[in-house]
Structure formats: C-alpha cells, structure tokens
Coordinates of C-alpha atoms in Angstrom, one line a residue:
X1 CA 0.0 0.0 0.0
X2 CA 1.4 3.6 -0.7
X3 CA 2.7 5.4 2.0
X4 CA 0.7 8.8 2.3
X5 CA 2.5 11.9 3.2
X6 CA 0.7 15.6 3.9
X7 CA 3.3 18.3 2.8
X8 CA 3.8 21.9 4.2
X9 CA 5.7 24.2 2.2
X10 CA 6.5 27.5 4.0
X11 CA 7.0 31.0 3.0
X12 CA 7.5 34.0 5.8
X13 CA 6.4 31.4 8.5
X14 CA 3.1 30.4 6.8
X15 CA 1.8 27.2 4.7
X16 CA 1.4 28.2 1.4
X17 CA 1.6 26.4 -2.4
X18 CA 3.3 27.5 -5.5
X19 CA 2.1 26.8 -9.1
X20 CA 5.0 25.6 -10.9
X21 CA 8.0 26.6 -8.6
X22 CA 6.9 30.2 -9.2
X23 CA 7.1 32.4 -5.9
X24 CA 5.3 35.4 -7.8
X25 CA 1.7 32.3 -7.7
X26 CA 2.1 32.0 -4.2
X27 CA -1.2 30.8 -2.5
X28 CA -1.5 31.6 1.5
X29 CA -3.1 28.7 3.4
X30 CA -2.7 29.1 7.2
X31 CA -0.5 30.8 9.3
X32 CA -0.1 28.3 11.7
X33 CA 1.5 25.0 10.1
X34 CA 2.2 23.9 13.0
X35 CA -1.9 23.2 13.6
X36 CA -1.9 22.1 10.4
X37 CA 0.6 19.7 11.0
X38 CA -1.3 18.5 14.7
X39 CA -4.6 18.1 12.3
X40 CA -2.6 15.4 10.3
X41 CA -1.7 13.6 13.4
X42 CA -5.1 13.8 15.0
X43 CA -6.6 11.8 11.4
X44 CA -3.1 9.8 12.3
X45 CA -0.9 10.3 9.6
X46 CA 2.6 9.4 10.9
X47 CA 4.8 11.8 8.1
X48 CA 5.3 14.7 7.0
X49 CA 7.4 16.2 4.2
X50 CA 8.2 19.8 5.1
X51 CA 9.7 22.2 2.6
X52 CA 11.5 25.6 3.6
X53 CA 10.8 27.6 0.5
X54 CA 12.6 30.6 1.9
X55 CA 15.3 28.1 2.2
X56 CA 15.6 27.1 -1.1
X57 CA 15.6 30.6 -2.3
X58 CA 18.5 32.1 0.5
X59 CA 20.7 28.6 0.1
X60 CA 20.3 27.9 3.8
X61 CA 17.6 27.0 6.1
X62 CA 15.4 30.4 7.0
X63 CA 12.4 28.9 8.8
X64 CA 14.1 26.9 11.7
X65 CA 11.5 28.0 14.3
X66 CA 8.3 26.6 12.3
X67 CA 10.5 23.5 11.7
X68 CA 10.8 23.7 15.7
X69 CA 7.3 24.1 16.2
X70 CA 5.9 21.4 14.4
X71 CA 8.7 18.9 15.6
X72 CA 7.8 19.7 18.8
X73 CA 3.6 19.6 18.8
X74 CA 3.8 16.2 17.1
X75 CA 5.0 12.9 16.5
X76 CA 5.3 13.1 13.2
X77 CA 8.5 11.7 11.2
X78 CA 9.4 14.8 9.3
X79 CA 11.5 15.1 6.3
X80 CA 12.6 18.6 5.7
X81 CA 13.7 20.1 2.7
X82 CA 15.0 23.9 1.5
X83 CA 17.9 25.4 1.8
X84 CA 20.2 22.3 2.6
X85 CA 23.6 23.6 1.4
X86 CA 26.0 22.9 4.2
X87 CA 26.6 20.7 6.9
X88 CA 25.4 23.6 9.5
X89 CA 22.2 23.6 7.9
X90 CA 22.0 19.8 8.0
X91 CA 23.0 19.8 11.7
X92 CA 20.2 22.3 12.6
X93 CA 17.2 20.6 10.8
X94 CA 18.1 17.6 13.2
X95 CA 18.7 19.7 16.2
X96 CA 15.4 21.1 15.4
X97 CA 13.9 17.5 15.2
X98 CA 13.4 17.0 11.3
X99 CA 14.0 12.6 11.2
X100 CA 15.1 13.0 7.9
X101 CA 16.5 15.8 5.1
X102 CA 15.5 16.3 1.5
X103 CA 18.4 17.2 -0.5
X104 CA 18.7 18.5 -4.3
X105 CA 21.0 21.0 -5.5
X106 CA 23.8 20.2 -4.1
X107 CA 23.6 16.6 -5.2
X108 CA 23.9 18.5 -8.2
X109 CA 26.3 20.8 -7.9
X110 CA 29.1 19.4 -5.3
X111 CA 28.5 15.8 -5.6
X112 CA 31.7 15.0 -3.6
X113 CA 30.4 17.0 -0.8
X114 CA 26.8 15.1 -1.0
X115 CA 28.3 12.1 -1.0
X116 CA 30.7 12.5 1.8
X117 CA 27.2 13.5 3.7
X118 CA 25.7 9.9 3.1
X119 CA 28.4 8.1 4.5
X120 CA 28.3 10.5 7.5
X121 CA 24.8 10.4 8.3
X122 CA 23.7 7.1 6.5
X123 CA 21.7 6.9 3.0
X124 CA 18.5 6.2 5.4
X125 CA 18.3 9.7 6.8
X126 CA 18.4 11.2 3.4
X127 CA 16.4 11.5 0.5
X128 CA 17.3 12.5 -2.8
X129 CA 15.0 15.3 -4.0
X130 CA 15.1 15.0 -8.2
X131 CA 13.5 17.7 -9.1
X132 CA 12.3 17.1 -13.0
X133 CA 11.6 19.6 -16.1
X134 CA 11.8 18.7 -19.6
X135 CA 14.0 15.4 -18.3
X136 CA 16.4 17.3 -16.8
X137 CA 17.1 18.5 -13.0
X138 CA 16.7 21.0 -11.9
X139 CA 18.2 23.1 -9.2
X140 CA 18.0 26.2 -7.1
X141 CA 14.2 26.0 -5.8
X142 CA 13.7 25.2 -9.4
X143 CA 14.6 28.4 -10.6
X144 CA 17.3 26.9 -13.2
X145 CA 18.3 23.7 -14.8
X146 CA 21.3 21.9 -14.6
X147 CA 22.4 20.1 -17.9
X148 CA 22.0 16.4 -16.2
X149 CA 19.1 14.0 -17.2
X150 CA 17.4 12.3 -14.3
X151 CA 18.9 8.5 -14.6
X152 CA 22.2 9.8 -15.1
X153 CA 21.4 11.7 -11.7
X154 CA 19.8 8.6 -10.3
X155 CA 22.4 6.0 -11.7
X156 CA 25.3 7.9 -9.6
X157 CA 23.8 8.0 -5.9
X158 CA 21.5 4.5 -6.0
X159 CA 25.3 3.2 -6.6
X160 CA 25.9 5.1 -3.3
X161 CA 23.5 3.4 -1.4
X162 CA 20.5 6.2 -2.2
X163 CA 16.9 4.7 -1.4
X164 CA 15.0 7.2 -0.9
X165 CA 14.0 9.5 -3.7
X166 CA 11.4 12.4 -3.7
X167 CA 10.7 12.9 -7.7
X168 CA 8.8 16.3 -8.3
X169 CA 7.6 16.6 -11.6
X170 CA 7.9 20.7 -11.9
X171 CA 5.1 20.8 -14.9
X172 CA 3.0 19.4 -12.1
X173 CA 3.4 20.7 -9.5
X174 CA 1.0 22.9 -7.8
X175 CA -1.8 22.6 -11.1
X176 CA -4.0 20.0 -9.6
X177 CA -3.5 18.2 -13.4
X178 CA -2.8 14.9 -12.3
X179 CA 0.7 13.3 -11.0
X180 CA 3.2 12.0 -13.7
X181 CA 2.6 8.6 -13.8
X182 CA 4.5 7.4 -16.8
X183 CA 7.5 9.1 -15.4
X184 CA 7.4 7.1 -12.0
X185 CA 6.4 3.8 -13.5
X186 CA 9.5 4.0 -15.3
X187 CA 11.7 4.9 -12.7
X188 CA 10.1 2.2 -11.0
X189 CA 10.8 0.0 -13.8
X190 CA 14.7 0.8 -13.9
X191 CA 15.4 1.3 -9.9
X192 CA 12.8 -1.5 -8.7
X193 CA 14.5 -1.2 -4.6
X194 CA 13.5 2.3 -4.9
X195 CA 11.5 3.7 -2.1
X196 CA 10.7 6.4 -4.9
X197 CA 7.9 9.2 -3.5
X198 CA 6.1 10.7 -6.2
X199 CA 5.8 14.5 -5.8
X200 CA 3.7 16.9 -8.2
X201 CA -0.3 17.2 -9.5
X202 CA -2.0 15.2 -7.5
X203 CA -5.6 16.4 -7.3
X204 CA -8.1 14.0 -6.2
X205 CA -7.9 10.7 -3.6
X206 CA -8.1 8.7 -7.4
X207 CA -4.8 10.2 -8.4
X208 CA -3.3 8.6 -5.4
X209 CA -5.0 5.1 -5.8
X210 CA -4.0 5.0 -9.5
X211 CA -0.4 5.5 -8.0
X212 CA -0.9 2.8 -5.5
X213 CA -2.3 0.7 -8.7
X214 CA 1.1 1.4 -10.8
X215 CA 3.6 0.2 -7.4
X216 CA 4.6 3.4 -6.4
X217 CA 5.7 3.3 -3.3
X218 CA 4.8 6.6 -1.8
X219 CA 3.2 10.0 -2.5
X220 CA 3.6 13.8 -1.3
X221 CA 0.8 15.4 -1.9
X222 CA -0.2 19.3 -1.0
X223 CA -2.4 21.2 -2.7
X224 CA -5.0 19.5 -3.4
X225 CA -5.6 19.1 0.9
X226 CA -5.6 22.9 1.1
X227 CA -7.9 23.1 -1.9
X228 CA -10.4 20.7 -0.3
X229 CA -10.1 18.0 -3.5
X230 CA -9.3 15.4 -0.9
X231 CA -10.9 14.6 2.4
X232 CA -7.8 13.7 4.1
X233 CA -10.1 11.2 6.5
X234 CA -11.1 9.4 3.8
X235 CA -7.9 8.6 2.2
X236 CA -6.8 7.6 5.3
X237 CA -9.3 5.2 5.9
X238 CA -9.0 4.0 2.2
X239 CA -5.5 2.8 2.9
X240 CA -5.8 1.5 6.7
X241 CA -9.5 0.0 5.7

C-alpha cells in the first residue's frame, strides 16, 4: 500500500503552495503549520514532508522556528527540505527534530560534498529530491536547470546506497493536473528497490489510488488538501480500511 505523506511548504512562516516553482503564484493557506501539521496527526498520519521555500531561495535554512514548532507539537517523522547547502544547515534541521532531510542542488552541484554527507549520516536519513523539467534537474528551488538527465542523476547516488527519492515533476506541481505517472512507472521500472515518492499534480484521492495501482511506493501530496479535493479522512481510511 502507498505510503501517504501531507506536505507543508512554507514562506515567511506560513503554509502556502506555489504553481509551478513560481514564488510570484504564491497561495496563503494558514499561518499556523504547525496546527496544520497537529490536524494530520489527530486523522493519524505518521509523516510529513516539510519544505523551507525561503530556504531554497536564501541557500540555507530560513524557517528553523516553524520547523521547531511542528517537531515539537507532534509525532510526526518529518523530512525537511530547503535550503540544505551545508553541513550547518544539515546539523540544525536535526537539532530542530526533522527525522530525515530532502536534499537537491547540491547533489547537483558538489556531488563530492553530498556524498561525503551519506556516509556521515547514513543513505537512510536522506532523501534524494530529483526535481524534474523537460527530463532534466533541476536546481535552485527550481529556478534553473542543470544540464543532467534524471537517470544519469539517479544512476550515480542508488550506486551510493541512495533509497529514498522524492521525484517532483515541476510541470506538475501545484496545477491539480494529475501526477506524472508514466514518469514514476518507469523509474520504478529501472530502480525497482527504490522507495521512490512521487511529488507533483496530485488532485483528487483517485490520483493517489491509481499511483498505488502502478507500485509506487509513496506519495507527497499538498495542494490538493488545502484546496479541499481530498478529504484527508477518507484517504486515510482508504489505505488503513
């Protein structure tokens, strides 16, 4: 069964959604993620994929105290993502209880450095954000892309013991137009030990059930909660019925 994950992606301290990367189609959905993160828990969802967005723009971690405040109002397993760039920043989003970090450009850009972070802190506490447009990565809180196509990215770090990948489909993301399928299934197809989490247009609780038909393991999945296109209740009944 997929594994469900809410995601809260902050600007300024609130929970808000992009369309497309783009900060300028910024939607404002609470100012409190923090009780939005609680409502999750109360349903009993048991992750959370958390993105700094401020972060990813600054190239380091900006909203450390809603990180803190989530982390410490719930139980939640919390990957956090944004602004990752050093190990500083790595060694705060733990101190500030984030169970896991989401890491991107600099996979990318200093892929000695990345690498020399897995065998510190073990491929199990990070996950791989490949972040796709037009088959190629990109970088920077998507605001540029790097001349690398996504299995040459993914060839290199699954040989470094990379499990966990977070795929974001940027055409997707944020337009309620229905995840990339195709593009996971054959991800899926090449890396079947992946424990690959599909990121990007979901819109309804069928867009996650046809993921779940096509063995992916695990979805993120944002707007469409904030939009009310899927009673989160439901869904979660649907996969613990």
């Amino acid at each position: 069964m997929i594994e469900l994950i809410p995601a809260i992606d902050i600007i300024n301290g609130n929970c808000v959604r992009l369309t497309k990367g783009d900060y300028d189609k910024k939607s404002v959905y609470s100012e409190n993620p923090a009780e939005m993160a609680v409502q999750f828990e109360h349903i009993g969802y048991k992750r959370l994929h958390v993105v700094d967005l401020d972060g990813a723009k600054s190239k380091h971690i900006v909203n450390v105290k809603t990180l803190k405040s989530i982390t410490d109002n719930t139980a939640l397993t919390v990957d956090f993502g944004g602004g990752i760039k050093g190990e500083n920043d790595i060694e705060t989003a733990f101190a500030n209880g984030a169970s896991m970090i989401t890491v991107g450009s600099v996979a990318v850009t200093e892929p000695t450095l990345f690498t020399s972070w897995i065998k510190k802190y073990g491929a199990e506490r990070i996950i791989l954000g490949a972040d796709v447009r037009n088959g190629l990565i990109a970088i920077n809180g998507w605001k540029q892309d790097a001349e690398i196509e996504l299995t040459d990215f993914l060839d290199k770090y699954v040989e470094l013991g990379i499990r966990n990948v977070l795929c974001t489909d940027i055409s997707k993301d944020g337009t309620l137009s229905g995840p990339a399928i195709g593009l996971y299934k054959d991800i899926m197809t090449r890396y079947p030990d992946l424990h690959l989490i599909a990121s990007g247009g979901v819109s309804c609780a069928e867009d996650i059930q046809a993921l779940d038909e096509a063995g992916i393991p695990a979805v993120v999945f944002g707007k469409a909660i904030y939009e009310g296109k899927i009673d989160l209740k439901k869904l979660w009944d649907w996969q613990n019925g």
